[in-house]
Backbone as JSON, one array per atom type, in Angstrom:
{
  "sequence": "MRLRNVKGSDEKVSEHSRIIENEKDYKGKWNEKFGNDNPIHIEIGMGKGKFITTLAKNNPNINYIGFEKFTKVLVRALDNLDEEELYNVYAIRMDVEQILDVFEEGEIERIYLNFSDPWPKDRHAKRRLTHHDFLERYEKVLSPNGRICFKTDNKHLFEFSLEEIEKHGWKTEKVTRDLHNSDYVEGNTMTEYEEKFVSLGMPICRLEAFKEKI",
  "N": [[-2.39, -10.69, -21.32], [-5.77, -11.55, -21.12], [-7.63, -12.19, -18.24], [-9.89, -14.77, -17.38], [-13.15, -14.65, -15.88], [-13.69, -16.02, -12.65], [-15.92, -18.42, -11.57], [-18.19, -17.54, -9.09], [-16.44, -15.78, -7.86], [-16.76, -13.29, -6.53], [-18.09, -14.0, -4.17], [-16.22, -15.78, -3.05], [-14.04, -14.1, -2.56], [-15.17, -12.19, -0.83], [-15.77, -13.73, 1.39], [-13.37, -14.58, 2.37], [-10.92, -14.85, 4.94], [-8.68, -13.21, 4.99], [-9.19, -11.04, 3.46], [-10.09, -7.71, 3.53], [-13.1, -6.14, 3.97], [-14.31, -3.91, 5.06], [-12.53, -1.71, 4.94], [-12.21, 1.07, 5.35], [-12.94, 1.54, 7.91], [-10.75, 1.07, 9.45], [-8.96, 3.1, 9.29], [-6.21, 4.77, 10.52], [-6.1, 2.93, 12.52], [-4.93, 0.52, 11.95], [-2.94, -0.98, 13.18], [-4.28, -1.98, 15.34], [-5.92, -3.81, 14.11], [-4.04, -5.66, 13.19], [-3.01, -6.35, 15.6], [-0.64, -5.52, 16.78], [2.23, -3.29, 16.99], [3.84, -3.15, 14.77], [5.66, -1.99, 11.84], [3.95, -0.93, 8.83], [3.69, -2.09, 5.57], [2.72, -1.6, 2.18], [1.44, -3.0, -0.87], [0.68, -1.91, -4.05], [-1.5, -2.96, -6.36], [-1.47, -5.94, -6.23], [-1.8, -8.27, -7.63], [-1.53, -11.74, -8.15], [-0.53, -12.2, -5.69], [1.92, -13.36, -4.91], [4.33, -11.94, -4.42], [3.83, -10.22, -2.16], [3.03, -12.04, -0.19], [5.29, -13.6, 0.02], [7.1, -11.75, 1.08], [5.78, -11.31, 3.52], [6.04, -13.79, 4.73], [8.8, -13.95, 5.03], [9.36, -11.81, 6.65], [8.25, -11.57, 9.49], [7.9, -9.58, 11.38], [6.86, -7.38, 10.22], [3.96, -5.76, 9.02], [1.7, -6.37, 6.35], [-0.19, -5.09, 3.62], [-2.12, -5.61, 0.81], [-3.2, -4.03, -2.18], [-5.71, -4.56, -4.55], [-7.7, -4.0, -7.26], [-9.23, -5.51, -8.99], [-11.51, -8.05, -8.94], [-11.41, -10.53, -10.28], [-8.72, -10.92, -10.49], [-7.82, -10.77, -7.85], [-9.06, -12.99, -6.69], [-7.47, -15.04, -7.5], [-5.35, -14.79, -5.89], [-5.94, -15.95, -3.51], [-5.05, -18.51, -2.79], [-2.36, -18.08, -2.17], [-2.71, -16.38, -0.01], [-3.77, -18.1, 1.8], [-1.98, -19.45, 3.39], [-1.37, -20.77, 6.52], [0.32, -19.72, 8.49], [0.63, -17.05, 7.93], [-0.14, -14.47, 9.39], [0.29, -11.83, 9.21], [-0.55, -10.41, 6.99], [-2.88, -8.81, 4.89], [-5.48, -8.23, 2.43], [-6.94, -5.78, 0.27], [-9.77, -4.98, -1.59], [-9.91, -2.67, -3.75], [-9.6, 0.55, -5.44], [-6.56, 2.35, -5.68], [-6.82, 5.07, -5.74], [-8.4, 5.81, -3.67], [-6.88, 5.8, -1.41], [-6.41, 7.64, 0.66], [-8.65, 7.48, 2.16], [-8.31, 5.26, 3.6], [-5.94, 5.1, 5.05], [-4.28, 6.8, 7.7], [-2.5, 9.91, 8.11], [0.95, 9.45, 7.77], [0.91, 6.74, 8.38], [1.99, 4.6, 7.03], [4.92, 2.75, 6.21], [6.25, 1.83, 3.92], [5.8, 1.67, 0.39], [5.08, -0.46, -2.23], [5.41, -0.58, -5.67], [4.89, -2.52, -8.25], [5.56, -3.38, -11.47], [3.51, -1.86, -12.67], [0.64, -0.84, -14.62], [1.64, 0.64, -17.6], [0.29, 2.59, -19.05], [0.63, 3.73, -21.86], [-0.12, 5.79, -23.66], [0.07, 9.32, -24.05], [-2.09, 10.88, -23.24], [-3.13, 9.48, -21.18], [-1.52, 9.79, -19.03], [-2.02, 10.64, -16.4], [-3.05, 8.44, -15.19], [-1.02, 6.8, -14.53], [0.74, 5.21, -11.93], [2.83, 6.55, -10.8], [2.47, 9.15, -11.34], [2.29, 12.65, -10.48], [-0.05, 13.26, -9.09], [-0.69, 10.92, -7.74], [1.65, 10.67, -6.27], [1.35, 12.74, -4.45], [-0.68, 11.75, -2.85], [0.59, 9.48, -1.78], [2.61, 10.71, -0.33], [1.25, 11.79, 1.82], [0.35, 9.59, 3.32], [2.65, 8.22, 3.95], [5.2, 7.65, 6.4], [7.59, 9.83, 8.09], [10.09, 8.68, 7.47], [9.4, 7.07, 5.42], [9.14, 5.29, 2.24], [8.99, 4.77, -1.34], [9.13, 1.85, -3.28], [9.9, 0.96, -6.45], [9.38, -0.98, -9.34], [9.8, -1.9, -12.75], [9.4, -3.15, -16.08], [9.18, -1.5, -18.15], [10.71, 0.87, -19.96], [10.02, 3.47, -20.78], [8.02, 4.19, -18.94], [9.59, 4.13, -16.66], [11.44, 6.23, -17.06], [9.66, 8.37, -17.2], [8.69, 8.22, -14.59], [10.97, 8.78, -13.04], [11.34, 11.46, -13.79], [8.93, 12.65, -12.84], [9.09, 12.11, -10.09], [11.47, 13.42, -9.28], [10.97, 16.0, -10.15], [8.98, 16.86, -8.48], [10.12, 17.15, -6.01], [10.94, 14.88, -4.63], [13.38, 12.55, -3.45], [15.73, 10.26, -4.91], [17.13, 6.95, -4.77], [19.3, 4.05, -5.07], [18.97, 3.5, -7.79], [18.5, 1.81, -10.78], [18.77, 0.54, -14.1], [18.94, -2.03, -14.77], [18.31, -4.29, -12.89], [18.93, -6.99, -12.17], [21.53, -7.3, -12.85], [22.91, -5.72, -11.16], [24.14, -4.06, -8.15], [22.03, -4.05, -6.45], [20.44, -6.25, -6.41], [20.6, -8.15, -4.45], [18.7, -9.67, -1.97], [16.37, -9.07, -3.27], [12.95, -9.55, -3.91], [11.06, -11.39, -6.12], [8.33, -10.82, -8.41], [5.6, -12.57, -10.08], [5.49, -11.63, -12.73], [8.03, -10.53, -12.95], [9.72, -12.77, -12.75], [9.09, -14.01, -15.17], [9.91, -12.06, -17.06], [12.65, -11.85, -16.52], [13.49, -14.42, -17.17], [13.3, -14.25, -19.87], [15.35, -12.62, -20.47], [15.0, -9.91, -20.19], [15.7, -6.61, -19.09], [15.23, -5.25, -15.81], [13.97, -2.35, -14.39], [14.58, -0.33, -11.55], [13.91, 1.63, -8.6], [14.19, 3.53, -5.57], [12.28, 5.84, -3.73], [11.87, 8.83, -1.81], [10.43, 11.34, 0.3], [11.69, 14.12, 1.78], [10.65, 15.16, 4.83], [9.86, 18.05, 6.54]],
  "CA": [[-3.36, -11.77, -21.42], [-6.98, -11.25, -20.38], [-8.01, -13.26, -17.34], [-11.3, -15.12, -17.36], [-13.79, -14.57, -14.58], [-13.81, -17.26, -11.91], [-17.28, -18.56, -11.08], [-18.32, -17.33, -7.65], [-15.28, -15.06, -7.34], [-17.17, -12.26, -5.57], [-18.37, -14.66, -2.9], [-14.98, -16.33, -2.51], [-13.23, -12.99, -2.05], [-15.86, -11.56, 0.3], [-15.8, -14.63, 2.55], [-12.03, -14.98, 2.79], [-10.54, -14.21, 6.21], [-7.58, -12.25, 4.83], [-9.68, -9.92, 2.64], [-10.76, -6.7, 4.35], [-14.22, -5.54, 3.25], [-14.66, -2.62, 5.68], [-11.19, -1.14, 5.13], [-12.21, 2.47, 5.79], [-13.14, 1.56, 9.37], [-9.46, 0.88, 10.11], [-8.08, 4.26, 9.08], [-5.55, 5.18, 11.76], [-6.22, 1.87, 13.53], [-4.53, -0.74, 11.35], [-2.17, -1.78, 14.13], [-5.25, -2.7, 16.16], [-6.35, -4.96, 13.3], [-2.95, -6.64, 13.19], [-2.74, -6.74, 16.99], [0.72, -5.16, 17.17], [2.68, -1.96, 16.54], [4.85, -3.32, 13.73], [5.49, -1.12, 10.67], [3.03, -1.4, 7.79], [4.08, -1.94, 4.16], [1.62, -1.92, 1.28], [1.71, -3.19, -2.3], [-0.43, -1.41, -4.87], [-1.6, -3.86, -7.5], [-0.79, -7.13, -5.71], [-1.93, -9.38, -8.56], [-1.81, -13.05, -7.57], [-0.13, -12.19, -4.3], [3.16, -14.06, -4.56], [5.32, -11.0, -3.9], [3.53, -9.73, -0.81], [3.01, -13.15, 0.75], [6.69, -13.99, 0.24], [7.63, -10.78, 2.03], [5.16, -11.54, 4.82], [6.63, -15.01, 5.3], [10.21, -13.7, 5.37], [9.47, -10.68, 7.57], [7.1, -11.67, 10.39], [7.78, -8.39, 12.22], [6.3, -6.3, 9.4], [2.59, -6.0, 8.58], [1.55, -6.11, 4.92], [-1.53, -4.93, 3.06], [-2.09, -5.55, -0.64], [-4.33, -3.45, -2.89], [-6.02, -5.1, -5.88], [-9.05, -3.54, -7.54], [-9.97, -6.43, -9.85], [-11.89, -9.28, -8.24], [-10.98, -11.71, -11.02], [-7.3, -11.08, -10.19], [-7.67, -11.01, -6.41], [-9.49, -14.36, -6.35], [-6.34, -15.92, -7.79], [-4.36, -14.63, -4.82], [-6.43, -16.56, -2.29], [-4.2, -19.64, -2.42], [-1.17, -17.54, -1.5], [-3.12, -15.82, 1.27], [-4.29, -19.17, 2.65], [-0.96, -20.06, 4.23], [-1.86, -20.6, 7.89], [1.22, -18.95, 9.36], [0.72, -15.66, 7.49], [-1.08, -13.62, 10.11], [0.74, -10.44, 9.07], [-0.88, -9.9, 5.66], [-4.28, -8.71, 4.48], [-5.67, -7.64, 1.12], [-8.07, -4.87, 0.13], [-10.29, -4.92, -2.95], [-10.3, -1.29, -4.05], [-8.69, 1.34, -6.26], [-5.63, 3.11, -4.86], [-7.24, 6.47, -5.7], [-9.09, 6.02, -2.38], [-5.93, 5.45, -0.34], [-6.5, 8.57, 1.78], [-9.8, 7.08, 2.97], [-7.97, 4.0, 4.26], [-4.79, 5.27, 5.94], [-4.07, 8.09, 8.33], [-1.23, 10.54, 7.77], [2.13, 8.84, 8.35], [0.61, 5.39, 8.9], [2.64, 3.58, 6.2], [6.38, 2.85, 6.14], [6.77, 1.53, 2.59], [4.84, 1.39, -0.68], [5.64, -1.19, -3.35], [4.76, -0.48, -6.98], [5.56, -3.54, -9.06], [5.1, -3.65, -12.82], [2.22, -1.19, -12.84], [0.21, -0.56, -15.99], [2.4, 1.8, -18.07], [-0.56, 3.57, -19.72], [1.61, 4.31, -22.78], [-0.56, 6.99, -24.37], [0.31, 10.54, -23.26], [-3.33, 11.41, -22.67], [-3.45, 8.68, -20.01], [-0.4, 9.9, -18.07], [-2.51, 10.81, -15.03], [-3.41, 7.14, -14.63], [0.19, 6.1, -14.11], [0.8, 5.25, -10.47], [3.9, 7.44, -10.37], [2.1, 10.53, -11.67], [2.41, 13.45, -9.26], [-1.3, 13.21, -8.31], [-0.55, 9.78, -6.82], [2.74, 10.97, -5.35], [0.82, 13.57, -3.38], [-1.39, 10.86, -1.93], [1.57, 8.66, -1.08], [3.34, 11.54, 0.63], [0.43, 12.0, 3.02], [0.22, 8.39, 4.16], [3.97, 7.72, 4.34], [5.84, 8.18, 7.59], [8.74, 10.69, 7.73], [11.16, 7.87, 6.89], [8.8, 6.15, 4.47], [9.64, 5.36, 0.87], [8.38, 4.0, -2.42], [10.0, 0.95, -4.03], [9.24, 0.87, -7.75], [10.02, -1.82, -10.34], [9.08, -2.0, -14.01], [10.15, -3.57, -17.27], [8.86, -0.51, -19.18], [11.69, 1.95, -19.87], [9.35, 4.76, -20.9], [7.4, 4.47, -17.65], [10.65, 4.38, -15.69], [11.96, 7.58, -17.27], [8.57, 9.25, -16.78], [8.62, 8.18, -13.13], [12.11, 9.53, -12.54], [11.07, 12.88, -14.0], [7.86, 13.07, -11.93], [9.58, 12.02, -8.72], [12.47, 14.46, -9.02], [10.35, 17.31, -10.41], [8.11, 17.23, -7.36], [10.85, 17.29, -4.77], [11.3, 13.62, -4.01], [14.75, 12.09, -3.66], [15.83, 8.87, -5.36], [18.36, 6.21, -4.51], [19.29, 2.67, -5.56], [18.39, 3.57, -9.13], [19.18, 0.95, -11.76], [17.99, 0.14, -15.27], [19.18, -3.46, -14.98], [18.36, -4.74, -11.5], [19.52, -8.31, -11.95], [22.97, -7.19, -13.07], [23.32, -4.57, -10.35], [24.45, -4.33, -6.75], [20.81, -3.97, -5.66], [19.63, -7.46, -6.58], [20.63, -8.94, -3.22], [17.51, -9.49, -1.15], [15.23, -8.74, -4.1], [11.86, -10.52, -4.01], [10.5, -11.27, -7.46], [6.93, -11.08, -8.69], [5.4, -13.51, -11.19], [5.89, -10.95, -13.96], [9.48, -10.36, -12.95], [10.31, -14.06, -13.08], [8.89, -14.22, -16.6], [10.74, -11.13, -17.82], [14.06, -12.21, -16.31], [13.75, -15.65, -17.93], [13.4, -13.85, -21.28], [16.52, -11.76, -20.6], [14.6, -8.5, -20.21], [16.2, -5.88, -17.92], [14.25, -4.7, -14.89], [14.33, -1.05, -13.82], [14.18, -0.21, -10.14], [14.36, 2.78, -7.82], [13.53, 3.86, -4.31], [12.02, 7.28, -3.66], [11.4, 9.3, -0.51], [10.24, 12.79, 0.4], [12.19, 14.62, 3.05], [9.62, 15.94, 5.49], [10.39, 19.02, 7.51]],
  "C": [[-4.57, -11.44, -20.55], [-7.38, -12.45, -19.53], [-9.51, -13.51, -17.42], [-11.85, -14.94, -15.94], [-13.86, -15.95, -13.95], [-15.22, -17.32, -11.32], [-17.31, -18.42, -9.55], [-17.2, -16.52, -7.03], [-15.64, -13.99, -6.32], [-17.4, -12.87, -4.2], [-17.1, -15.18, -2.24], [-14.11, -15.23, -1.89], [-13.86, -12.41, -0.8], [-15.79, -12.41, 1.56], [-14.42, -14.99, 3.07], [-11.56, -14.17, 3.99], [-9.45, -13.16, 6.07], [-7.94, -11.09, 3.91], [-10.46, -8.98, 3.53], [-11.85, -6.04, 3.51], [-14.56, -4.15, 3.78], [-13.39, -1.83, 5.98], [-11.18, 0.28, 5.66], [-12.4, 2.58, 7.3], [-11.82, 1.49, 10.12], [-8.5, 2.04, 9.92], [-7.52, 4.74, 10.42], [-5.53, 4.11, 12.83], [-5.76, 0.51, 12.98], [-3.71, -1.6, 12.31], [-3.07, -2.51, 15.11], [-5.73, -3.94, 15.41], [-5.3, -6.05, 13.31], [-2.62, -7.12, 14.61], [-1.33, -6.46, 17.43], [1.06, -3.78, 16.62], [3.77, -2.05, 15.49], [4.6, -2.36, 12.57], [4.61, -1.77, 9.62], [3.6, -1.07, 6.42], [2.89, -2.3, 3.29], [2.13, -2.15, -0.14], [0.48, -2.76, -3.07], [-0.44, -2.19, -6.18], [-0.9, -5.17, -7.17], [-0.92, -8.34, -6.62], [-2.28, -10.68, -7.85], [-1.2, -13.23, -6.18], [1.18, -12.86, -3.93], [4.17, -13.14, -3.9], [5.04, -10.66, -2.44], [3.49, -10.86, 0.21], [4.41, -13.69, 1.02], [7.34, -13.04, 1.24], [7.08, -11.03, 3.43], [5.76, -12.76, 5.51], [8.05, -14.75, 5.79], [10.4, -12.61, 6.4], [8.29, -10.66, 8.53], [6.89, -10.45, 11.28], [7.35, -7.15, 11.43], [4.89, -6.7, 8.99], [2.44, -5.58, 7.12], [0.08, -6.02, 4.52], [-1.39, -4.79, 1.55], [-3.36, -4.92, -1.2], [-4.5, -4.17, -4.23], [-7.48, -4.76, -6.2], [-9.88, -4.53, -8.35], [-10.24, -7.74, -9.12], [-11.36, -10.51, -8.95], [-9.47, -11.95, -10.89], [-7.13, -11.47, -8.73], [-8.06, -12.43, -6.03], [-8.36, -15.35, -6.59], [-5.22, -15.79, -6.76], [-4.75, -15.38, -3.55], [-5.57, -17.73, -1.84], [-2.95, -19.17, -1.69], [-1.52, -16.98, -0.13], [-3.54, -16.88, 2.27], [-3.25, -19.79, 3.57], [-1.23, -19.73, 5.7], [-0.98, -19.69, 8.74], [1.27, -17.46, 9.01], [-0.36, -14.81, 8.15], [-0.74, -12.13, 9.97], [0.47, -9.89, 7.68], [-2.38, -9.93, 5.43], [-4.32, -8.13, 3.07], [-6.95, -6.81, 1.11], [-8.49, -4.86, -1.34], [-10.8, -3.5, -3.21], [-9.24, -0.61, -4.9], [-7.83, 2.22, -5.36], [-5.98, 4.6, -4.82], [-7.9, 6.81, -4.36], [-8.17, 5.8, -1.19], [-6.04, 6.38, 0.87], [-7.71, 8.28, 2.66], [-9.47, 5.87, 3.85], [-6.86, 4.16, 5.29], [-4.7, 6.69, 6.46], [-2.71, 8.64, 7.9], [-0.08, 9.85, 8.52], [1.96, 7.41, 8.82], [1.41, 4.29, 8.19], [4.15, 3.83, 6.14], [6.92, 2.65, 4.72], [5.64, 1.2, 1.63], [5.58, 0.69, -1.81], [4.77, -1.0, -4.59], [5.51, -1.41, -7.92], [4.86, -3.73, -10.41], [3.69, -3.12, -13.06], [1.91, -0.99, -14.31], [0.91, 0.7, -16.49], [1.54, 2.89, -18.7], [0.25, 4.36, -20.75], [1.18, 5.58, -23.51], [-0.44, 8.22, -23.48], [-0.96, 11.04, -22.58], [-3.76, 10.64, -21.41], [-2.4, 8.8, -18.91], [-0.87, 9.99, -16.62], [-2.9, 9.49, -14.38], [-2.2, 6.35, -14.15], [0.39, 6.28, -12.61], [1.98, 6.04, -9.92], [3.65, 8.88, -10.83], [2.05, 11.34, -10.38], [1.12, 13.48, -8.44], [-1.26, 12.05, -7.32], [0.57, 10.03, -5.82], [2.26, 11.82, -4.18], [0.05, 12.74, -2.36], [-0.41, 10.03, -1.1], [2.28, 9.47, 0.0], [2.56, 11.71, 1.93], [0.39, 10.77, 3.91], [1.56, 7.82, 4.61], [4.48, 8.4, 5.6], [7.02, 9.07, 7.17], [9.89, 9.92, 7.1], [10.64, 6.9, 5.83], [9.33, 6.33, 3.06], [8.82, 4.49, -0.06], [9.46, 3.12, -3.04], [9.28, 0.6, -5.34], [10.05, 0.0, -8.7], [9.15, -1.88, -11.59], [10.01, -2.54, -15.09], [10.02, -2.54, -18.37], [9.78, 0.71, -19.04], [11.05, 3.33, -19.95], [8.69, 5.14, -19.57], [8.45, 4.8, -16.6], [11.2, 5.8, -15.84], [10.92, 8.62, -16.87], [8.54, 9.35, -15.26], [9.77, 8.95, -12.5], [11.87, 11.03, -12.65], [10.03, 13.39, -13.02], [8.38, 13.13, -10.49], [10.53, 13.17, -8.4], [11.89, 15.86, -9.2], [9.53, 17.79, -9.23], [8.77, 17.08, -6.01], [11.14, 16.02, -4.0], [12.77, 13.32, -4.31], [14.73, 10.64, -4.13], [17.15, 8.26, -4.94], [18.17, 4.78, -5.01], [18.6, 2.58, -6.92], [19.18, 2.68, -10.07], [18.22, 0.65, -12.91], [18.22, -1.33, -15.63], [19.39, -4.12, -13.62], [19.15, -6.02, -11.32], [20.99, -8.41, -12.35], [23.52, -5.99, -12.3], [23.63, -5.01, -8.93], [23.2, -4.41, -5.88], [19.95, -5.23, -5.74], [19.61, -8.32, -5.31], [19.41, -8.63, -2.36], [16.26, -9.16, -1.95], [14.22, -9.89, -4.11], [11.17, -10.32, -5.35], [8.99, -11.51, -7.48], [6.82, -12.13, -9.79], [5.85, -12.89, -12.51], [7.41, -10.86, -14.06], [10.18, -11.66, -13.32], [10.23, -14.33, -14.58], [9.84, -13.34, -17.41], [12.22, -11.48, -17.71], [14.41, -13.46, -17.11], [13.89, -15.36, -19.42], [14.58, -12.91, -21.53], [16.19, -10.28, -20.64], [15.1, -7.79, -18.97], [15.05, -5.29, -17.11], [14.79, -3.39, -14.33], [13.81, -0.97, -12.39], [14.68, 1.09, -9.54], [13.63, 2.79, -6.49], [13.39, 5.37, -4.26], [11.49, 7.65, -2.28], [11.31, 10.81, -0.54], [10.72, 13.23, 1.77], [11.14, 15.55, 3.67], [10.23, 16.82, 6.57], [9.59, 18.98, 8.8]]
}
């Protein structure tokens, strides 16, 4: 479904206290921005923000940063970001292709990829967020114990992701093609899309991936 533009969305996003406009200035210094040395988790494609703000509320000792490149989507996350007690979450309006300009090597503990665009045509494979070009970027910003948590309803994207991840030397664990009927559902935080898909009886695929660093 195509979202309509919200009148004044650029101004609303730019003026919001939880939206970072000068994100490149914090490269290697994000813990100064948060005011603590807690681990940093990021979500790429945060949408309306329910997932990341729920995590922030439930895990006050973890810092969260959401990426969303579309202003008309990010403006709809402002209500979730407005919760007064959520001082451990910020959002960035930018494309993840620039992630190396925002984070220093080893600065991130976890990356969440939730229901990313599957880009179904083969000629668009490089745009998939689990393509090896993105994996190389993730590897640089992840800490030695860092990992990717990936969920999708798209079986083709899931199989592609497994192949890319394993082909390029990453390890996988907690792999399931039906999350909500698996042992890994405990503690799972759902996104808006996930709630919709589960209500329709659609299986959710999930995995965790990490690169052993020498």
